[in-house]
Tab-separated table of C-alpha atoms and ligand atoms in Angstrom:
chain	number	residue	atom	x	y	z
N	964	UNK	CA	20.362	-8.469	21.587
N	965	UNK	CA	20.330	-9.649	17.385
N	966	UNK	CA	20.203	-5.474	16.952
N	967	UNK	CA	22.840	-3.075	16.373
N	968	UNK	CA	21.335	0.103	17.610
N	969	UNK	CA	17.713	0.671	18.630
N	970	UNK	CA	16.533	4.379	19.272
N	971	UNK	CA	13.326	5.334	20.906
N	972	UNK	CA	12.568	8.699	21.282
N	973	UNK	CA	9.464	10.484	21.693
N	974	UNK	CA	8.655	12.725	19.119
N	975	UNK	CA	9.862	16.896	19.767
N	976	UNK	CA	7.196	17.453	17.795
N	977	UNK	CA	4.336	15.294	18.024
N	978	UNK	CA	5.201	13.280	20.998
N	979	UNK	CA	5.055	10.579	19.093
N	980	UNK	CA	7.040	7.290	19.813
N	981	UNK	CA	9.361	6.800	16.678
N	982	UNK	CA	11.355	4.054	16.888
N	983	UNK	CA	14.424	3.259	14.273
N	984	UNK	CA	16.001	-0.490	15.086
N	985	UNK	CA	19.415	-0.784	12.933
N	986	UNK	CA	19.568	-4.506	12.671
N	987	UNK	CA	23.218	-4.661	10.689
N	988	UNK	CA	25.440	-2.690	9.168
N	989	UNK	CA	28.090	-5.490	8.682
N	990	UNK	CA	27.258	-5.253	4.745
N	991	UNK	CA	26.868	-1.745	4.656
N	992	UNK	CA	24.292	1.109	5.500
N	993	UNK	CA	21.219	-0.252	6.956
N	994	UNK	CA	18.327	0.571	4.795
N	995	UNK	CA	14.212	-0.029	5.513
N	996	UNK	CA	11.120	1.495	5.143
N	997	UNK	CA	9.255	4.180	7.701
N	998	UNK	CA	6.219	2.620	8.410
N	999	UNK	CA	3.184	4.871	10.050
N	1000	UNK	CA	0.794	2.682	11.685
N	1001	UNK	CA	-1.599	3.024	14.666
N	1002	UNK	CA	-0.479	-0.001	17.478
N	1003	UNK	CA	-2.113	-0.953	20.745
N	1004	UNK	CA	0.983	-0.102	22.265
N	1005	UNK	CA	4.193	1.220	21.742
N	1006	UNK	CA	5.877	-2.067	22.927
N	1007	UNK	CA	4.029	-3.719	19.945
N	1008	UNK	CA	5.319	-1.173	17.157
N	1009	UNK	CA	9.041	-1.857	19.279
N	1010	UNK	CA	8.479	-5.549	18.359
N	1011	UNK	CA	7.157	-4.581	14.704
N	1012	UNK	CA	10.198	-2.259	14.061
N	1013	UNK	CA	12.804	-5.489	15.609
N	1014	UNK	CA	11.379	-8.274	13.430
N	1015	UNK	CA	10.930	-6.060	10.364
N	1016	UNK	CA	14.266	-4.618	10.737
N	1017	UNK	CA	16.095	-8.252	10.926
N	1018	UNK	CA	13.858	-9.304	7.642
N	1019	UNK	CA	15.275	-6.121	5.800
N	1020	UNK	CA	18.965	-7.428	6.544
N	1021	UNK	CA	17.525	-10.640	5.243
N	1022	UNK	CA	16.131	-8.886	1.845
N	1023	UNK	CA	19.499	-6.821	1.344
N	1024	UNK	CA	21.934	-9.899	1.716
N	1025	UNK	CA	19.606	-12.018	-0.592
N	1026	UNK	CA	19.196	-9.402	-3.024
N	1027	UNK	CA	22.836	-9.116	-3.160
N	1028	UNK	CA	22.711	-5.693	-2.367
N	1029	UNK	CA	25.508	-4.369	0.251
N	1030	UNK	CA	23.211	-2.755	2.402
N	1031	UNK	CA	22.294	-4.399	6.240
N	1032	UNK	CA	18.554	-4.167	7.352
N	1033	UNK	CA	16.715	-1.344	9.588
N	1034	UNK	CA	13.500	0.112	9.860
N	1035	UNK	CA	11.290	3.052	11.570
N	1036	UNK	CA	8.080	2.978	12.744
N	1037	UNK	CA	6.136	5.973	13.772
N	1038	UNK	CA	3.448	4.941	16.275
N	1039	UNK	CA	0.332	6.641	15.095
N	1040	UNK	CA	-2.256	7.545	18.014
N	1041	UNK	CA	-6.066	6.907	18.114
N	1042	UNK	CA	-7.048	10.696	17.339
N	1043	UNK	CA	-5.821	12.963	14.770
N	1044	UNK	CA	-2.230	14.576	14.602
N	1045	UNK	CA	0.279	16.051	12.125
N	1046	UNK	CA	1.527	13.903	10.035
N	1047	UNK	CA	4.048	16.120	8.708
N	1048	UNK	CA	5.633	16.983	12.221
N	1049	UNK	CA	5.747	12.890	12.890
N	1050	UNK	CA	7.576	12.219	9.642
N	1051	UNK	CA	10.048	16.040	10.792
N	1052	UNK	CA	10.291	13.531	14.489
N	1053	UNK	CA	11.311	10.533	12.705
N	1054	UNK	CA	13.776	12.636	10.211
N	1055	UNK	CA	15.242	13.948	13.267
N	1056	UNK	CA	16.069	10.241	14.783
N	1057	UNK	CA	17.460	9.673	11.577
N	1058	UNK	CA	19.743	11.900	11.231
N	1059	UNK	CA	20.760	11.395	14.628
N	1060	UNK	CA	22.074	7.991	13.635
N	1061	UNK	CA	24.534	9.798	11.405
N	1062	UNK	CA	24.018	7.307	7.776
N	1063	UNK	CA	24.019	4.058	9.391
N	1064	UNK	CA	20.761	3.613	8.620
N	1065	UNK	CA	18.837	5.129	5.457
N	1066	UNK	CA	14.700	5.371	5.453
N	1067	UNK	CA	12.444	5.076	2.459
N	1068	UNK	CA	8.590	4.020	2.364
N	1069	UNK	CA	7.026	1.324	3.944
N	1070	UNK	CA	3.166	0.930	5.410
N	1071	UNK	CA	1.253	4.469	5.807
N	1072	UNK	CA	4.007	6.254	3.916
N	1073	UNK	CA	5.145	7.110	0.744
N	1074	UNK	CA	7.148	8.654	-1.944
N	1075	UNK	CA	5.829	12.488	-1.273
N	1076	UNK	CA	6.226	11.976	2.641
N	1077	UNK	CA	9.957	11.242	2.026
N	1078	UNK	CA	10.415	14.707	0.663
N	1079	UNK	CA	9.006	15.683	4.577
N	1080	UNK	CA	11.874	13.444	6.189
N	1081	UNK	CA	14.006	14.826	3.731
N	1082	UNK	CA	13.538	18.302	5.919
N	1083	UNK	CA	15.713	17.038	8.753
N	1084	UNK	CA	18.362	14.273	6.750
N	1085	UNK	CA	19.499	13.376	3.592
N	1086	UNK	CA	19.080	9.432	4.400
N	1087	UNK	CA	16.149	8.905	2.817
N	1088	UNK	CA	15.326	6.738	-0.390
N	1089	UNK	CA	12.474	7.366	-3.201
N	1090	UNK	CA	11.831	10.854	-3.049
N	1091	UNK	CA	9.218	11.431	-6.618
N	1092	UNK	CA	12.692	13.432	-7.410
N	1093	UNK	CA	15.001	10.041	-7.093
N	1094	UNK	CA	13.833	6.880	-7.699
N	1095	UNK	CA	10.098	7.516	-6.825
N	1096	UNK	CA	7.782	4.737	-5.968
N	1097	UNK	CA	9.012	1.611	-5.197
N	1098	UNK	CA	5.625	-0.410	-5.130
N	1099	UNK	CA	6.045	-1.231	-9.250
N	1100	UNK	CA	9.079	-2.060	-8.473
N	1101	UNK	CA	8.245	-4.199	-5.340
N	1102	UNK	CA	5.580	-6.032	-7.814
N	1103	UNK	CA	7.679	-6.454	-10.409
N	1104	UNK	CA	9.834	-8.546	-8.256
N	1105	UNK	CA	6.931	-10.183	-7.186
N	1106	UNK	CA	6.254	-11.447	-10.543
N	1107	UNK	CA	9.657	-12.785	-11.403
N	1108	UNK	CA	8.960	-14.576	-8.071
N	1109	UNK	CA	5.579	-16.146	-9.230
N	1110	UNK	CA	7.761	-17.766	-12.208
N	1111	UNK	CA	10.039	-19.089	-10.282
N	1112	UNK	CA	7.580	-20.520	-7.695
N	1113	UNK	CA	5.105	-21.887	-11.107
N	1114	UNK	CA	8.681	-23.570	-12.487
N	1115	UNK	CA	9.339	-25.161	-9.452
N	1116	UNK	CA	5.978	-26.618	-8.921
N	1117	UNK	CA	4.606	-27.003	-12.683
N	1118	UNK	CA	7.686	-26.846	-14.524
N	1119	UNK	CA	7.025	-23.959	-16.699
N	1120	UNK	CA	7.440	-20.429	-15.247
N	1121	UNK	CA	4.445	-19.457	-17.511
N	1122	UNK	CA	1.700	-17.559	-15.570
N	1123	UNK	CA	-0.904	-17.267	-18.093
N	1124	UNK	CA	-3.842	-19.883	-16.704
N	1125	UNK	CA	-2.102	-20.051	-13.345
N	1126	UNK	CA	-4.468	-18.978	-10.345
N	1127	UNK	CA	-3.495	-16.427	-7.788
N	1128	UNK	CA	-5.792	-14.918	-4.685
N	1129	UNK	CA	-4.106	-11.607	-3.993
N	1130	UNK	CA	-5.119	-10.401	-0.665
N	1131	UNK	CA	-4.287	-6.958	0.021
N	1132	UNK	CA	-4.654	-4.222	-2.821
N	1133	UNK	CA	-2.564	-1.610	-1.629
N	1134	UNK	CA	0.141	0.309	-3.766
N	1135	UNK	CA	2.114	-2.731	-4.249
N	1136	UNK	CA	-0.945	-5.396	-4.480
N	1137	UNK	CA	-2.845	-3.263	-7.236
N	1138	UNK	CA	-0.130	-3.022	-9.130
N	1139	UNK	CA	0.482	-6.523	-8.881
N	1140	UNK	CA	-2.712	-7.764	-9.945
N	1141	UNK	CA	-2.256	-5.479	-12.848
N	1142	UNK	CA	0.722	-7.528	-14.293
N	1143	UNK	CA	-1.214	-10.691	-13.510
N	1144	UNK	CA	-4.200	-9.994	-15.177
N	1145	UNK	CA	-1.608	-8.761	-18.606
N	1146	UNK	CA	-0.099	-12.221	-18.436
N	1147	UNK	CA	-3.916	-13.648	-18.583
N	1148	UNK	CA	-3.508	-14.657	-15.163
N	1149	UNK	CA	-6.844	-16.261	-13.412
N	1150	UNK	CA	-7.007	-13.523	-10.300
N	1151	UNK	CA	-8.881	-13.691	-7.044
N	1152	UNK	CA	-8.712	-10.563	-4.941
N	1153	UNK	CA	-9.725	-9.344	-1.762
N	1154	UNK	CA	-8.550	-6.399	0.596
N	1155	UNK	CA	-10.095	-5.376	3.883
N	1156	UNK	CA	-11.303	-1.999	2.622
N	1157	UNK	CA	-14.494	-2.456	0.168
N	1158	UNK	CA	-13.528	0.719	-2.049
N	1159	UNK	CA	-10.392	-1.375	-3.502
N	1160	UNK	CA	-13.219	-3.689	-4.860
N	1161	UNK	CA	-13.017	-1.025	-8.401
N	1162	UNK	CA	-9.322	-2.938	-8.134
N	1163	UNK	CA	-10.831	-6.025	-9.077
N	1164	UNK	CA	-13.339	-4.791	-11.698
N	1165	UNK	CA	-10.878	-3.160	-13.572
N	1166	UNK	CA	-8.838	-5.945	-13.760
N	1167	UNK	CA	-11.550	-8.115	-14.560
N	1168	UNK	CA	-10.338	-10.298	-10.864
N	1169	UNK	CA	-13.262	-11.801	-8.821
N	1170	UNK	CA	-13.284	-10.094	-5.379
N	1171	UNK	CA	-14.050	-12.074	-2.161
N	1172	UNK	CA	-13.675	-11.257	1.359
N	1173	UNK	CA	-11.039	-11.825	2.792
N	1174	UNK	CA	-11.247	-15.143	4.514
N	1175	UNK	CA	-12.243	-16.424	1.212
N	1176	UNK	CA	-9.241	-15.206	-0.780
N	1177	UNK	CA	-7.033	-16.324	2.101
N	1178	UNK	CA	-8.871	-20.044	2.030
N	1179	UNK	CA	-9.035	-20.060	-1.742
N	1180	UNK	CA	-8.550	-22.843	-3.736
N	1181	UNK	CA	-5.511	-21.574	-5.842
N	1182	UNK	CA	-2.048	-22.278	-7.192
N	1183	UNK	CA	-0.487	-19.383	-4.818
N	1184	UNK	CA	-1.981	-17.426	-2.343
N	1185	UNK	CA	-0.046	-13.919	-2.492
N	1186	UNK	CA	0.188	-11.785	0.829
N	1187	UNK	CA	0.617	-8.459	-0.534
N	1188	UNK	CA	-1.002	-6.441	2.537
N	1189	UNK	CA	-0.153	-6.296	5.856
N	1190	UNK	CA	2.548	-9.835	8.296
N	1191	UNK	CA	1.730	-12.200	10.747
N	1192	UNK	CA	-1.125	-14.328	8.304
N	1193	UNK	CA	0.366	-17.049	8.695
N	1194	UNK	CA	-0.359	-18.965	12.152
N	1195	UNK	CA	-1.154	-22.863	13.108
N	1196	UNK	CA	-4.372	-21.259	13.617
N	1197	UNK	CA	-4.643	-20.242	9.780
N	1198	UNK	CA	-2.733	-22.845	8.175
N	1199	UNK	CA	-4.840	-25.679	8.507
N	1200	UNK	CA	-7.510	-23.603	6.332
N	1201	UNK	CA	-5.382	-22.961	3.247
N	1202	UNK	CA	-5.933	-24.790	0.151
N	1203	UNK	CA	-3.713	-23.305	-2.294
N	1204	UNK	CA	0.103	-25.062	-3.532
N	1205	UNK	CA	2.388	-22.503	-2.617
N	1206	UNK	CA	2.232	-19.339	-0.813
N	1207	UNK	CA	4.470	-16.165	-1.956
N	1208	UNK	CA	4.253	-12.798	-1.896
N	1209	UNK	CA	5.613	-9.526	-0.952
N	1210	UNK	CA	3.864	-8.760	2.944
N	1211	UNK	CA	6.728	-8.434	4.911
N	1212	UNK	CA	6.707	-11.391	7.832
N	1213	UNK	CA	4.560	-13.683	7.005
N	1214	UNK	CA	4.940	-16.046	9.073
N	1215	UNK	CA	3.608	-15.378	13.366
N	1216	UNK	CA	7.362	-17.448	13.754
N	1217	UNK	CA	9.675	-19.665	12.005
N	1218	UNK	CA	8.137	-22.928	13.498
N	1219	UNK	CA	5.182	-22.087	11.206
N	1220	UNK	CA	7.244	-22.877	8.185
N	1221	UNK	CA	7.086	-26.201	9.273
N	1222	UNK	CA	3.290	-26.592	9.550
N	1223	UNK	CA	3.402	-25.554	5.699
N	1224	UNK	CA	5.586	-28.134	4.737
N	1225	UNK	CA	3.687	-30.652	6.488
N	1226	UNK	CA	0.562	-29.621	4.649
N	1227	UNK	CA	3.023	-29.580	1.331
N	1228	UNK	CA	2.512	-26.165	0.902
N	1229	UNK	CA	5.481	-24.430	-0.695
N	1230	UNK	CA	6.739	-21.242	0.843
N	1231	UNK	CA	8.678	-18.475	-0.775
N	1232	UNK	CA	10.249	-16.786	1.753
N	1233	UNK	CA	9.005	-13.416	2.062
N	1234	UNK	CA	12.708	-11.369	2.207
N	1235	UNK	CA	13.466	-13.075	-1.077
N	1236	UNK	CA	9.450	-11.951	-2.843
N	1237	UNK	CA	9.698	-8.909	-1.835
N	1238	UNK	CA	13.085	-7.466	-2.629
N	1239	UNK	CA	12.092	-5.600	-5.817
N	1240	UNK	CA	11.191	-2.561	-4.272
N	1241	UNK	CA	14.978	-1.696	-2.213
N	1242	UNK	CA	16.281	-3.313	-5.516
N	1243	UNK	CA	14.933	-0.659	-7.805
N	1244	UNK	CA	15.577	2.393	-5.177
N	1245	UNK	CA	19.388	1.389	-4.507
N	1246	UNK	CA	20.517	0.412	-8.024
N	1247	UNK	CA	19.262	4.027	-9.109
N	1248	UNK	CA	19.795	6.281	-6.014
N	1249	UNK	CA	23.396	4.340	-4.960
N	1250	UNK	CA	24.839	2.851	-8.363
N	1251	UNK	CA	23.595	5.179	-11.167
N	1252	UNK	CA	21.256	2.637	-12.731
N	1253	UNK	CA	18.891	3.358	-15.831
N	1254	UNK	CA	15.498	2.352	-15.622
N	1255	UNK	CA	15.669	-0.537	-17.601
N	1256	UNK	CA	19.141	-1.710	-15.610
N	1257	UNK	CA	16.913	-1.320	-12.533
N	1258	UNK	CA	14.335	-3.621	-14.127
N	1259	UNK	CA	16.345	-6.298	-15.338
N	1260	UNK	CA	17.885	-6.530	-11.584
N	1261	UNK	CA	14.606	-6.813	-10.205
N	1262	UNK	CA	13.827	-9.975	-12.311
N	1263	UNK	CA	16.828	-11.441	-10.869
N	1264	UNK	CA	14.582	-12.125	-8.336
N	1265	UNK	CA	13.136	-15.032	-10.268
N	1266	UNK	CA	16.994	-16.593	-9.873
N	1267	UNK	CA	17.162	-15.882	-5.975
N	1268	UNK	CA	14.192	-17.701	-5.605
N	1269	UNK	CA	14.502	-20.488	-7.966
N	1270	UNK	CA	18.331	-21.340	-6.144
N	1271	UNK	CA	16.576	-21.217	-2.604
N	1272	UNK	CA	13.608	-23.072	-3.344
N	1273	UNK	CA	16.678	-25.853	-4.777
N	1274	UNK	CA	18.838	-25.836	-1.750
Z	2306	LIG	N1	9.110	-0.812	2.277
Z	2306	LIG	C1	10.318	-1.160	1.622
Z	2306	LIG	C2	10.616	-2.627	1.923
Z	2306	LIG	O1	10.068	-3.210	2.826
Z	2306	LIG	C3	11.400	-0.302	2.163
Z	2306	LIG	C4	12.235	0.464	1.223
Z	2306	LIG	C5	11.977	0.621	-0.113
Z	2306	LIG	C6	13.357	1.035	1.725
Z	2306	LIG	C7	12.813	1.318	-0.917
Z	2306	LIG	C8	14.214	1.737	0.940
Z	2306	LIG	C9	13.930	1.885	-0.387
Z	2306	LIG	O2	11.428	-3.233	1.257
């Protein structure tokens, strides 16, 4: 067993299946998001919860944060429920695990629902009260990413003319083609639900399907929605120079890494893109950080990445 601690418990509540996997605490408290998400199975959120929990170690140590990696998931069921009671279950496991492990959002949660968990432990990150929403924060890093994935490849970290397809418009995706399209970046877009097509007009981005924006002819294709894109079955169709962006697991498996460097694809690995968000929530909840000290940590990102892309 890679993990620390995993907990399973079914929900007093709900009788839901929450599941918290505490990767490592070697560096210091586990932190990771709660993520809410329906899954075939249970088994399949359990495998969910154990690769996203190693990643978040990953993201911490890279960061240079001293935090270890964990994550929840709360395995959503085919009809309705109460949301509020599965977040109370999940608070509950939480607090069971007595700090080693710290929550905050992730997929099908966010900043208000942390105020729920915050019912049943004080472990939890970005409450609106603390540090908020970490999706800006999560693009922002993003961003500083981009640069150092254009100076790599063109030599200028400029990203005005540069093309990106962003696929996935969700909190952190929207905001990120936001910042693009202010640094007179060339933007295609795509997400699987339609109604996030007003994303694209706004931003004046051209909106595809999906397959499209994934297969687009870009500089960087830029995961920002939901792991696992990246297969031999999908790599082969790519046609962009680099891929980075801030989905969590990326890659089906680490072997796949290799099929992109065949193709002489560059890859920015996704722990490293997508850091900006726990960045932004621990150097204001844990070391007292303004704002704008918050910020200029998250652009350190563009560092990270530029040393690992050398090495
Ligand atoms: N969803 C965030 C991530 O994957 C998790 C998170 C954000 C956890 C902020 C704590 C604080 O990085």
């Amino acid at each position: 067993m890679n993990h620390e601690r995993i907990v399973i418990e079914r929900g007093r509540r709900t009788g839901l299946t929450i599941i918290v996997a505490v990767h490592s605490t070697e560096r210091g408290q586990a932190i990771g998001g709660c993520r809410l998400k329906h899954y075939p199975d249970w088994r399949d959120g359990l495998t969910d919860a154990l690769r996203l929990s190693e990643a978040m170690t990953t993201k911490a140590a890279t960061a240079g944060l001293r935090n270890g990696g964990g994550k929840t998931v709360i395995v959503a069921p085919d009809g309705p429920f109460d949301r509020d009671d599965a977040l109370r279950d999940a608070g509950d496991v939480i607090a069971s695990l007595n700090g080693a492990y710290a929550t905050g959002p992730d997929v099908g949660t966010g900043p208000a629902d942390m105020d729920v968990i915050a019912e049943r432990t004080e472990h939890v990150f970005c409450r609106p009260s603390r540090s908020g929403d970490p999706s800006e924060g999560t693009a922002a890093g993003t961003v500083a990413a981009l640069r150092a994935v254009c100076a790599h490849l063109f030599g200028s970290p400029e990203l005005a003319g540069r093309s990106f397809a962003v696929l996935g418009l969700g909190h952190v995706g929207s905001h990120l083609v936001r910042m693009l399209a202010e640094r007179h970046a060339k933007l295609i877009v795509s997400d699987i639900d339609p109604a996030r097509r007003a994303v694209a007009e706004e931003y004046g981005a051209t909106w595809t399907t999906p397959a499209e924006c994934f297969a687009a002819e870009v500089d960087v294709l830029v995961p920002a929605a939901l792991g696992g894109l990246l297969t031999p079955a999908t790599v082969p169709v790519l046609r962009c120079a680099a891929v980075a962006g801030p989905a969590n697991n990326q890659l089906d498996a680490p072997g796949t890494a290799d099929l992109l460097r065949e193709r002489g694809i560059l890859f920015a690995p996704d722990p490293i893109v997508s850091a900006g968000g726990i960045i932004h929530a621990v150097e204001i909840e844990l070391h007292g950080a303004t704002a704008a000290e918050a910020a200029e940590r998250v652009d350190q990102v563009e560092r990270t990445l530029a040393n690992a892309l050398q090495g």
